[in-house]
Short mmCIF file of C-alpha atoms in Angstrom, two decimals:
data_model
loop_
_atom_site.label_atom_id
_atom_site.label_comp_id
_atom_site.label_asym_id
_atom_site.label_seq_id
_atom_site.Cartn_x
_atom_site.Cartn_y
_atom_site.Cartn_z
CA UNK A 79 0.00 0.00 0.00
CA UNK A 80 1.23 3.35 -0.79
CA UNK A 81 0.01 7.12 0.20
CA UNK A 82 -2.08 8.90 -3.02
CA UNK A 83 0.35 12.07 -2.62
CA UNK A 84 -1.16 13.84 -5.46
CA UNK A 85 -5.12 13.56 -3.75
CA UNK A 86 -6.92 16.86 -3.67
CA UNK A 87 -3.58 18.90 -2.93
CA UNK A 88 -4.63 23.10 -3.08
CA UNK A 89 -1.75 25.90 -1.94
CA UNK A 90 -2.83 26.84 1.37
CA UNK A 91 -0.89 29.64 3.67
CA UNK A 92 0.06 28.79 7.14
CA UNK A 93 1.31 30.71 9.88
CA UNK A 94 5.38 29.38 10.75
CA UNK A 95 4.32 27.28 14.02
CA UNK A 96 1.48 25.69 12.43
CA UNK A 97 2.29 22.06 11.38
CA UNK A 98 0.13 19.69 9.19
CA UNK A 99 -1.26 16.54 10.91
CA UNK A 100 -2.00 14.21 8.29
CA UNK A 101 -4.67 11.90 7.84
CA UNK A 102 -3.76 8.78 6.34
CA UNK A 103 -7.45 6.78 5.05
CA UNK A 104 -7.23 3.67 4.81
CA UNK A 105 -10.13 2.23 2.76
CA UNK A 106 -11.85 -1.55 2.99
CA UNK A 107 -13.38 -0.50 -0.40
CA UNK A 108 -11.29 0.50 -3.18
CA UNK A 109 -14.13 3.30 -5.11
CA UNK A 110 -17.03 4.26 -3.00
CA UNK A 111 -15.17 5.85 -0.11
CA UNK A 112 -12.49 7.10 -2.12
CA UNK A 113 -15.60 8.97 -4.10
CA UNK A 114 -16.91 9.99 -0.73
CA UNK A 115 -13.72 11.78 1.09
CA UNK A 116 -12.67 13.22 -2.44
CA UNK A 117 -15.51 15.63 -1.78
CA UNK A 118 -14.95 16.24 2.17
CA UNK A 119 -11.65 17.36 0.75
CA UNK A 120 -12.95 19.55 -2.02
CA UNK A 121 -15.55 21.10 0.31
CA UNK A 122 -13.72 21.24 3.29
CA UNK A 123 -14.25 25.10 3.90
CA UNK A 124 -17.90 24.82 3.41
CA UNK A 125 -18.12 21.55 5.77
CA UNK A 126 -15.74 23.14 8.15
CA UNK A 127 -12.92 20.62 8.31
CA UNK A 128 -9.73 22.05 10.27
CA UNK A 129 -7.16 23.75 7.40
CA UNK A 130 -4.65 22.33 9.60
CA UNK A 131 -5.86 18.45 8.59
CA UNK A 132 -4.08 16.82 5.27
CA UNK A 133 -6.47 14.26 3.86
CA UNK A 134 -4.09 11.36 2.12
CA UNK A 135 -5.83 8.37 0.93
CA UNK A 136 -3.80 5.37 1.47
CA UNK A 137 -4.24 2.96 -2.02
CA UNK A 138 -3.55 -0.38 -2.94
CA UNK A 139 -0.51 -1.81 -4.74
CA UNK A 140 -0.95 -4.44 -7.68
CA UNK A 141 -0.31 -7.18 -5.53
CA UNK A 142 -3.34 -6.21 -2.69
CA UNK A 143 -5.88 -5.02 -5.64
CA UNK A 144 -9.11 -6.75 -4.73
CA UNK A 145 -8.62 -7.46 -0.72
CA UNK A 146 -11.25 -6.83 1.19
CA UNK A 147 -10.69 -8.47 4.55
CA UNK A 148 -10.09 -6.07 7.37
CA UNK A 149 -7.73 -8.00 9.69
CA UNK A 150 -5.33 -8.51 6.18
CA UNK A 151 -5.60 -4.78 5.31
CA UNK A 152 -4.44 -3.80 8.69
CA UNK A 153 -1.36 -6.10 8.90
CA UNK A 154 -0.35 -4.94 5.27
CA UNK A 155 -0.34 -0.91 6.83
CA UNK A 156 1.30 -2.53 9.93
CA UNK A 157 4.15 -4.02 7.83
CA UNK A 158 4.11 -0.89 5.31
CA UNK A 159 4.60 1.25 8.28
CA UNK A 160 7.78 -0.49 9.48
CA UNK A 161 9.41 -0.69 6.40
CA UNK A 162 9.48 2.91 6.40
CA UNK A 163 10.32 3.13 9.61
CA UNK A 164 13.79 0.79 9.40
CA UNK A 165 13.65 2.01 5.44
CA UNK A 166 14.16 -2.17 4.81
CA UNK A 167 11.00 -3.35 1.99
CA UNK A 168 10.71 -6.46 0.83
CA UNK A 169 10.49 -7.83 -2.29
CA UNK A 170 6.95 -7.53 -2.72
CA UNK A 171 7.13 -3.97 -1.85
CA UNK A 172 9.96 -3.34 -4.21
CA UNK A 173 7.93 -5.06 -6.91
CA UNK A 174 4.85 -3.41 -6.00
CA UNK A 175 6.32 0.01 -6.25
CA UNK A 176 7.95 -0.92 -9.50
CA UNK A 177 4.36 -2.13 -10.93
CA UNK A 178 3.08 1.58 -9.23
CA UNK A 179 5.52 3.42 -11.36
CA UNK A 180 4.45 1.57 -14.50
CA UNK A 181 1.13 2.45 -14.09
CA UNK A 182 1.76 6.56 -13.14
CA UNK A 183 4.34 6.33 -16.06
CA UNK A 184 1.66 4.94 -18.23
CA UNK A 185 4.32 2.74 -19.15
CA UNK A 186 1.32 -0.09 -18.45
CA UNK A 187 -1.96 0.82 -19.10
CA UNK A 188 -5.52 -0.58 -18.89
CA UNK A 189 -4.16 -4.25 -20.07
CA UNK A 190 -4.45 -7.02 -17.45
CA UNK A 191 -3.29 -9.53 -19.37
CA UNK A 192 0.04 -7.39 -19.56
CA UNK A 193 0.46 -6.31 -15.99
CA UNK A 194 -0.22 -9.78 -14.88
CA UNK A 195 2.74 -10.96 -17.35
CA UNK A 196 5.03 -8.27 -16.03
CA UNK A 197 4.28 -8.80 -12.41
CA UNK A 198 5.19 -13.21 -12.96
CA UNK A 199 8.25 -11.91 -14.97
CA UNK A 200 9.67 -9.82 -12.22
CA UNK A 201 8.19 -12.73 -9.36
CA UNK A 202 10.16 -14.94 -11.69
CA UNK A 203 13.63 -13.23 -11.52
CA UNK A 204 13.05 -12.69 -7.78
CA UNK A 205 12.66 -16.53 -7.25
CA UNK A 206 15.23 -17.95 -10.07
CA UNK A 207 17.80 -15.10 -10.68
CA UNK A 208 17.74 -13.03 -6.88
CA UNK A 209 16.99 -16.79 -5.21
CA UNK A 210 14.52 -14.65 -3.26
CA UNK A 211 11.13 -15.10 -1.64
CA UNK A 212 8.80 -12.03 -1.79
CA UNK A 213 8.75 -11.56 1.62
CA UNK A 214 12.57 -11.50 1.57
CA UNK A 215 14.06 -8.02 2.59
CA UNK A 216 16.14 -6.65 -0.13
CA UNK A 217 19.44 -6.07 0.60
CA UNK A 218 20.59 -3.38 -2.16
CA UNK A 219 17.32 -1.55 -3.92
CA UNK A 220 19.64 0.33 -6.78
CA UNK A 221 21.06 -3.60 -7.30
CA UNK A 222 17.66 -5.33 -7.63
CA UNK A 223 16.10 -2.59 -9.75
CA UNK A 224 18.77 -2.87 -12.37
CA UNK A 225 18.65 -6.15 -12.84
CA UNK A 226 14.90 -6.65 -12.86
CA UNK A 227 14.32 -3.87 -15.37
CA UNK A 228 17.24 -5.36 -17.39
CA UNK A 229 15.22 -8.46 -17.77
CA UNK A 230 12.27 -7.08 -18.24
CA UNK A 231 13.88 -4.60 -21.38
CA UNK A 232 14.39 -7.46 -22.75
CA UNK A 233 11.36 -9.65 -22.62
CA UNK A 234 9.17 -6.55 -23.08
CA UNK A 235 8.97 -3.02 -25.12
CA UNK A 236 9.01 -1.25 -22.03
CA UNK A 237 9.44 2.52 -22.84
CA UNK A 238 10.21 5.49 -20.77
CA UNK A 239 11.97 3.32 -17.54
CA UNK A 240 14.51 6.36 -16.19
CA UNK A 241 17.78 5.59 -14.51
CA UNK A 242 17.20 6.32 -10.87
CA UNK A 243 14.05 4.32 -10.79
CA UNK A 244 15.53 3.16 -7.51
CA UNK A 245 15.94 6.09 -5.86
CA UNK A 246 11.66 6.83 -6.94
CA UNK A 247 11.58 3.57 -4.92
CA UNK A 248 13.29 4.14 -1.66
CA UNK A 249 11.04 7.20 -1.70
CA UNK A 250 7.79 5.63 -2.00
CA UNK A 251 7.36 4.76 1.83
CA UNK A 252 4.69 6.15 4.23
CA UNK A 253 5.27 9.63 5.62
CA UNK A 254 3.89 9.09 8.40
CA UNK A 255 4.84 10.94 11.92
CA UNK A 256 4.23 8.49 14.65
CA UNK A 257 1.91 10.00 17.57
CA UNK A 258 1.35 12.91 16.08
CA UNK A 259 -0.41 11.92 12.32
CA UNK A 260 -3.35 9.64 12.38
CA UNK A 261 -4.05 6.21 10.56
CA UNK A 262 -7.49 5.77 9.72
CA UNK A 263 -8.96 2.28 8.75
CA UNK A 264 -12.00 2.84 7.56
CA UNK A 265 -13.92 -0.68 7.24
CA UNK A 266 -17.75 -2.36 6.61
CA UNK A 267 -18.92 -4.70 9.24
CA UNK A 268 -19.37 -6.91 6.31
CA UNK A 269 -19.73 -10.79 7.15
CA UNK A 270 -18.65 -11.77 4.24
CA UNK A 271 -14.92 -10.06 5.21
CA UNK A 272 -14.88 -11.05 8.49
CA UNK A 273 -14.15 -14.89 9.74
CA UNK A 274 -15.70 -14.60 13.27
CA UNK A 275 -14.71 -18.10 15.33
CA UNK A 276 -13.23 -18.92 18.85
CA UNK A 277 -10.34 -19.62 17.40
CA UNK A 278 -10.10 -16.71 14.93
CA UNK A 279 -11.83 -13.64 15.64
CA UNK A 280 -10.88 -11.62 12.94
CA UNK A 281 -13.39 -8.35 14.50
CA UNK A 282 -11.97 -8.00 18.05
CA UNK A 283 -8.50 -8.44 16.27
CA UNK A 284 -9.11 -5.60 14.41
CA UNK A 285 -10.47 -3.65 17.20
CA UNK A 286 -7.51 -4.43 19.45
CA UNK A 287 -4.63 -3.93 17.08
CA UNK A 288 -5.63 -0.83 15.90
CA UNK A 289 -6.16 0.13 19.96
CA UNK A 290 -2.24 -0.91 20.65
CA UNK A 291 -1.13 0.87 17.21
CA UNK A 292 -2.88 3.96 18.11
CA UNK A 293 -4.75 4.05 15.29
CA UNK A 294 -8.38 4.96 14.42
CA UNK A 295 -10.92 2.38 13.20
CA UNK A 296 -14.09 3.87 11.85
CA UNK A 297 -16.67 1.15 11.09
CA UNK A 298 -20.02 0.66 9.08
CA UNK A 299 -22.61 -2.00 9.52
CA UNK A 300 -23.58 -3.61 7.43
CA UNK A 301 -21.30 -1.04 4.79
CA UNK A 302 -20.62 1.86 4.21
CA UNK A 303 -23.85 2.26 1.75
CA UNK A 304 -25.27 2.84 5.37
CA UNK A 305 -23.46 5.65 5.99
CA UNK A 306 -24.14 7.53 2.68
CA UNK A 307 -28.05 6.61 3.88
CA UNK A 308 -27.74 8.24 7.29
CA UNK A 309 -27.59 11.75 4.99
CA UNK A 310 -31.43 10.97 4.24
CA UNK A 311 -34.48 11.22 6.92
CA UNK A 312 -35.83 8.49 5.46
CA UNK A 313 -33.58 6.05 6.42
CA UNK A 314 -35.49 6.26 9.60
CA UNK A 315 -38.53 4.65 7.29
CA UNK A 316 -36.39 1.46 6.30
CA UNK A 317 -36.59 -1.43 8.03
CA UNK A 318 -34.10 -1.98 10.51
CA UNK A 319 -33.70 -6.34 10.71
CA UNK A 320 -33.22 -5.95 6.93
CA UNK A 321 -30.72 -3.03 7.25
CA UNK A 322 -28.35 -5.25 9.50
CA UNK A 323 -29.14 -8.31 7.78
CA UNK A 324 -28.54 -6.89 4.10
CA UNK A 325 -29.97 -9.93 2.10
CA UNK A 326 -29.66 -10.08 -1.40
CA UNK A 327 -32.47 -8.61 -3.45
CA UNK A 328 -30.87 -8.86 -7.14
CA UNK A 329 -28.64 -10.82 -8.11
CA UNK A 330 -25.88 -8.79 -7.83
CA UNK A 331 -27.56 -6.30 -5.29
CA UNK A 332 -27.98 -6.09 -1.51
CA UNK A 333 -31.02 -4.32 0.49
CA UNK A 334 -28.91 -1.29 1.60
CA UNK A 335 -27.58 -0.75 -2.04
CA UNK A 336 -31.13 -1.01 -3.19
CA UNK A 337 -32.58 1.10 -0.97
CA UNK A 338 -29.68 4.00 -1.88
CA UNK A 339 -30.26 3.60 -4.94
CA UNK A 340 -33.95 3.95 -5.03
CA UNK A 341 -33.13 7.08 -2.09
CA UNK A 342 -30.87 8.66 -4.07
CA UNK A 343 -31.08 8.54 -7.83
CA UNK A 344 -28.36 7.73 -10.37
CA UNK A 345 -26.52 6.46 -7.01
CA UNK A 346 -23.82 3.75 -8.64
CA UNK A 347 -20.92 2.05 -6.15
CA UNK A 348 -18.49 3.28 -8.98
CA UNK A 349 -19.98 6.47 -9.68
CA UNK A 350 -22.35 8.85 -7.74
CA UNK A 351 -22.63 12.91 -6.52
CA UNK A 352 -20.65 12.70 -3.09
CA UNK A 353 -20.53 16.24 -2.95
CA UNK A 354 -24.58 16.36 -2.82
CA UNK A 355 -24.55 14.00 -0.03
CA UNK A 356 -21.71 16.33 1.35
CA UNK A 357 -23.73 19.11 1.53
CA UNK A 358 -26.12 17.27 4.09
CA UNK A 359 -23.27 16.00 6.18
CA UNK A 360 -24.68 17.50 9.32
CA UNK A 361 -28.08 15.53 8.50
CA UNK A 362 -25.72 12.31 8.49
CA UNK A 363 -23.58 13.00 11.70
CA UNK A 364 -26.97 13.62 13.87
CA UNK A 365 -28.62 10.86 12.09
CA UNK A 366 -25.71 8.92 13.37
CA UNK A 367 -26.35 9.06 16.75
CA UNK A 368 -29.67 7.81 16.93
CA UNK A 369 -28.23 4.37 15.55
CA UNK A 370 -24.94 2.79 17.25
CA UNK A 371 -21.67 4.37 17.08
CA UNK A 372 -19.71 2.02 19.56
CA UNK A 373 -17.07 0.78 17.74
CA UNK A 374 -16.87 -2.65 19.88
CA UNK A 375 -20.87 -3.11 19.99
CA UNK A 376 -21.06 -2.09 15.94
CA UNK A 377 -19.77 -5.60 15.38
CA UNK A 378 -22.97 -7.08 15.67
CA UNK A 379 -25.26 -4.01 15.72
CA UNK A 380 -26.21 -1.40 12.85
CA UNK A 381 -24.89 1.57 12.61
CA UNK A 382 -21.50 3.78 12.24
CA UNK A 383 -18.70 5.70 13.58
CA UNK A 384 -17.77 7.62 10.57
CA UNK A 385 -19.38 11.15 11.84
CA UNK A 386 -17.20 11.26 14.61
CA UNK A 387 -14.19 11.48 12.48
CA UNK A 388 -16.08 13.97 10.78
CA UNK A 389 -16.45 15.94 14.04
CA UNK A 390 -12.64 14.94 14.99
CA UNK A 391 -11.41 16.59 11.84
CA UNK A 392 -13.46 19.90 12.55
CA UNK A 393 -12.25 20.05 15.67
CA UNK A 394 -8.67 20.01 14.84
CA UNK A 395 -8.78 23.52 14.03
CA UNK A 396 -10.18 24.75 17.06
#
């Protein structure tokens, strides 16, 4: 996982002792929240969120597209973190970063079928050339690079691969400023994402690592589809057993997606007007509070915790 540094950035003037305090998000879902905190940070003098906040979506590599478990999420930022910390990655990191820079260099574009080539060619040299396992920690970056990308100029067109590649990778950590920035996970109390045994429960793992890490864990039940309904009165008017249960009504729809939908028109996971929900954002944080907002009980109970980091992030400023 890597920060988005380029999210929503606008020139702002500060005073000399004032110092950013970032907020890294950390998303289960990989559109519709994104969507959703684009527009807090767009309209974040109309919604009065603190100046002195940096919003920085945290987004995954090629290797992590498509997780959605919470408990796996966290232990990737976990790792990520430390790696930056001891500024030792592994090979999965180096390779993710290299497949990053592809993809901002355009030098891969929208073709699968090529980026899943590329990423078993450079697995491939790891394993048979470095005699490596990904989770190996690489001993010389500048060393690896070269001969990865020597290999891979030579098995594919590649176009446009600069020099100092490896020093674009030893930069690509998390800047994150321990006890004083914030890490955000921001997660559905989906079932489906959860494994919830005596043996393995994956919710009060989350819950508790996140507690020792010092970081912030903002949850949804059933998803966050929930939240984006608490900005409407009439999710009062919806049946609550069906809100927390979230059956399947389509095929390839669930009762709180239906229900947004038919609430708010043109509403699409991939595509929908965050900044009109914005706009009501006050609406959704008191709406909140007449539903749960206890992060421990919200494992089995519907509701959210999402407005308070709304309120969190106005009160920064004050």
């Amino acid at each position: 996982m890597r920060e988005k540094r380029t999210f929503a950035e606008r020139t702002r003037v500060f005073l000399s002792d004032k110092t950013l305090r970032k907020y890294f998000l950390v998303y289960e879902g990989s559109v519709t929240e994104a969507i959703y905190f684009e527009a807090v940070d767009s309209m974040r003098d109309i919604i009065g969120i603190s100046p002195l906040i940096k919003l920085i979506p945290v987004i995954r590599s090629y290797s992590e597209a498509g997780w959605s478990n919470p408990k796996k999420i966290l232990n990737r930022v976990i790792e990520n973190l430390e790696e930056s910390r001891t500024n030792q990655i592994s090979y999965e990191t180096l390779l993710n970063r290299i497949m990053d820079y592809f993809y901002e260099q355009k030098i891969i574009t929208s073709s699968k079928v090529q980026a899943r080539s590329v990423w078993n060619t450079m697995c491939r040299i790891c394993r048979e050339t470095c005699l490596k396992a990904l989770d190996s920690y690489v001993d010389d970056i500048e060393e690896s690079c070269s001969l990865i990308l020597k290999t891979l100029q030579e098995e594919y067109e590649l176009v446009h691969v600069i020099s100092d590649i490896s020093n674009i990778i030893k930069e690509g950590g998390f800047t994150y400023a321990e006890g004083f920035d914030k890490i955000c996970l921001i997660i559905d109390r989906d079932r489906e994402s959860f494994l919830s045994s005596s043996k393995n429960d994956q919710y009060k793992y989350v819950v508790d690592k996140c507690e020792e890490m010092g970081f912030k864990l903002y949850v949804t039940n059933p998803c966050f589809e929930f939240w984006l309904l608490l900005h409407f009165d009439k999710v009062f008017e919806l049946d609550r057993d069906k809100l927390l249960e979230n059956p399947k009504v389509t095929a390839k729809r669930r009762y709180v997606e239906q229900e947004l939908r038919r609430i708010c028109p043109g509403y699409q996971k991939t595509s929908y007007k965050a900044e009109e929900l914005v706009m009501d954002i006050d609406r959704a944080v008191d709406n909140e509070k007449k539903f749960c907002e206890d992060v421990v009980n919200l494992e089995k109970s519907i509701g959210s915790n999402v407005g308070k980091l709304i309120m969190e992030m106005r009160a920064q400023g004050v």
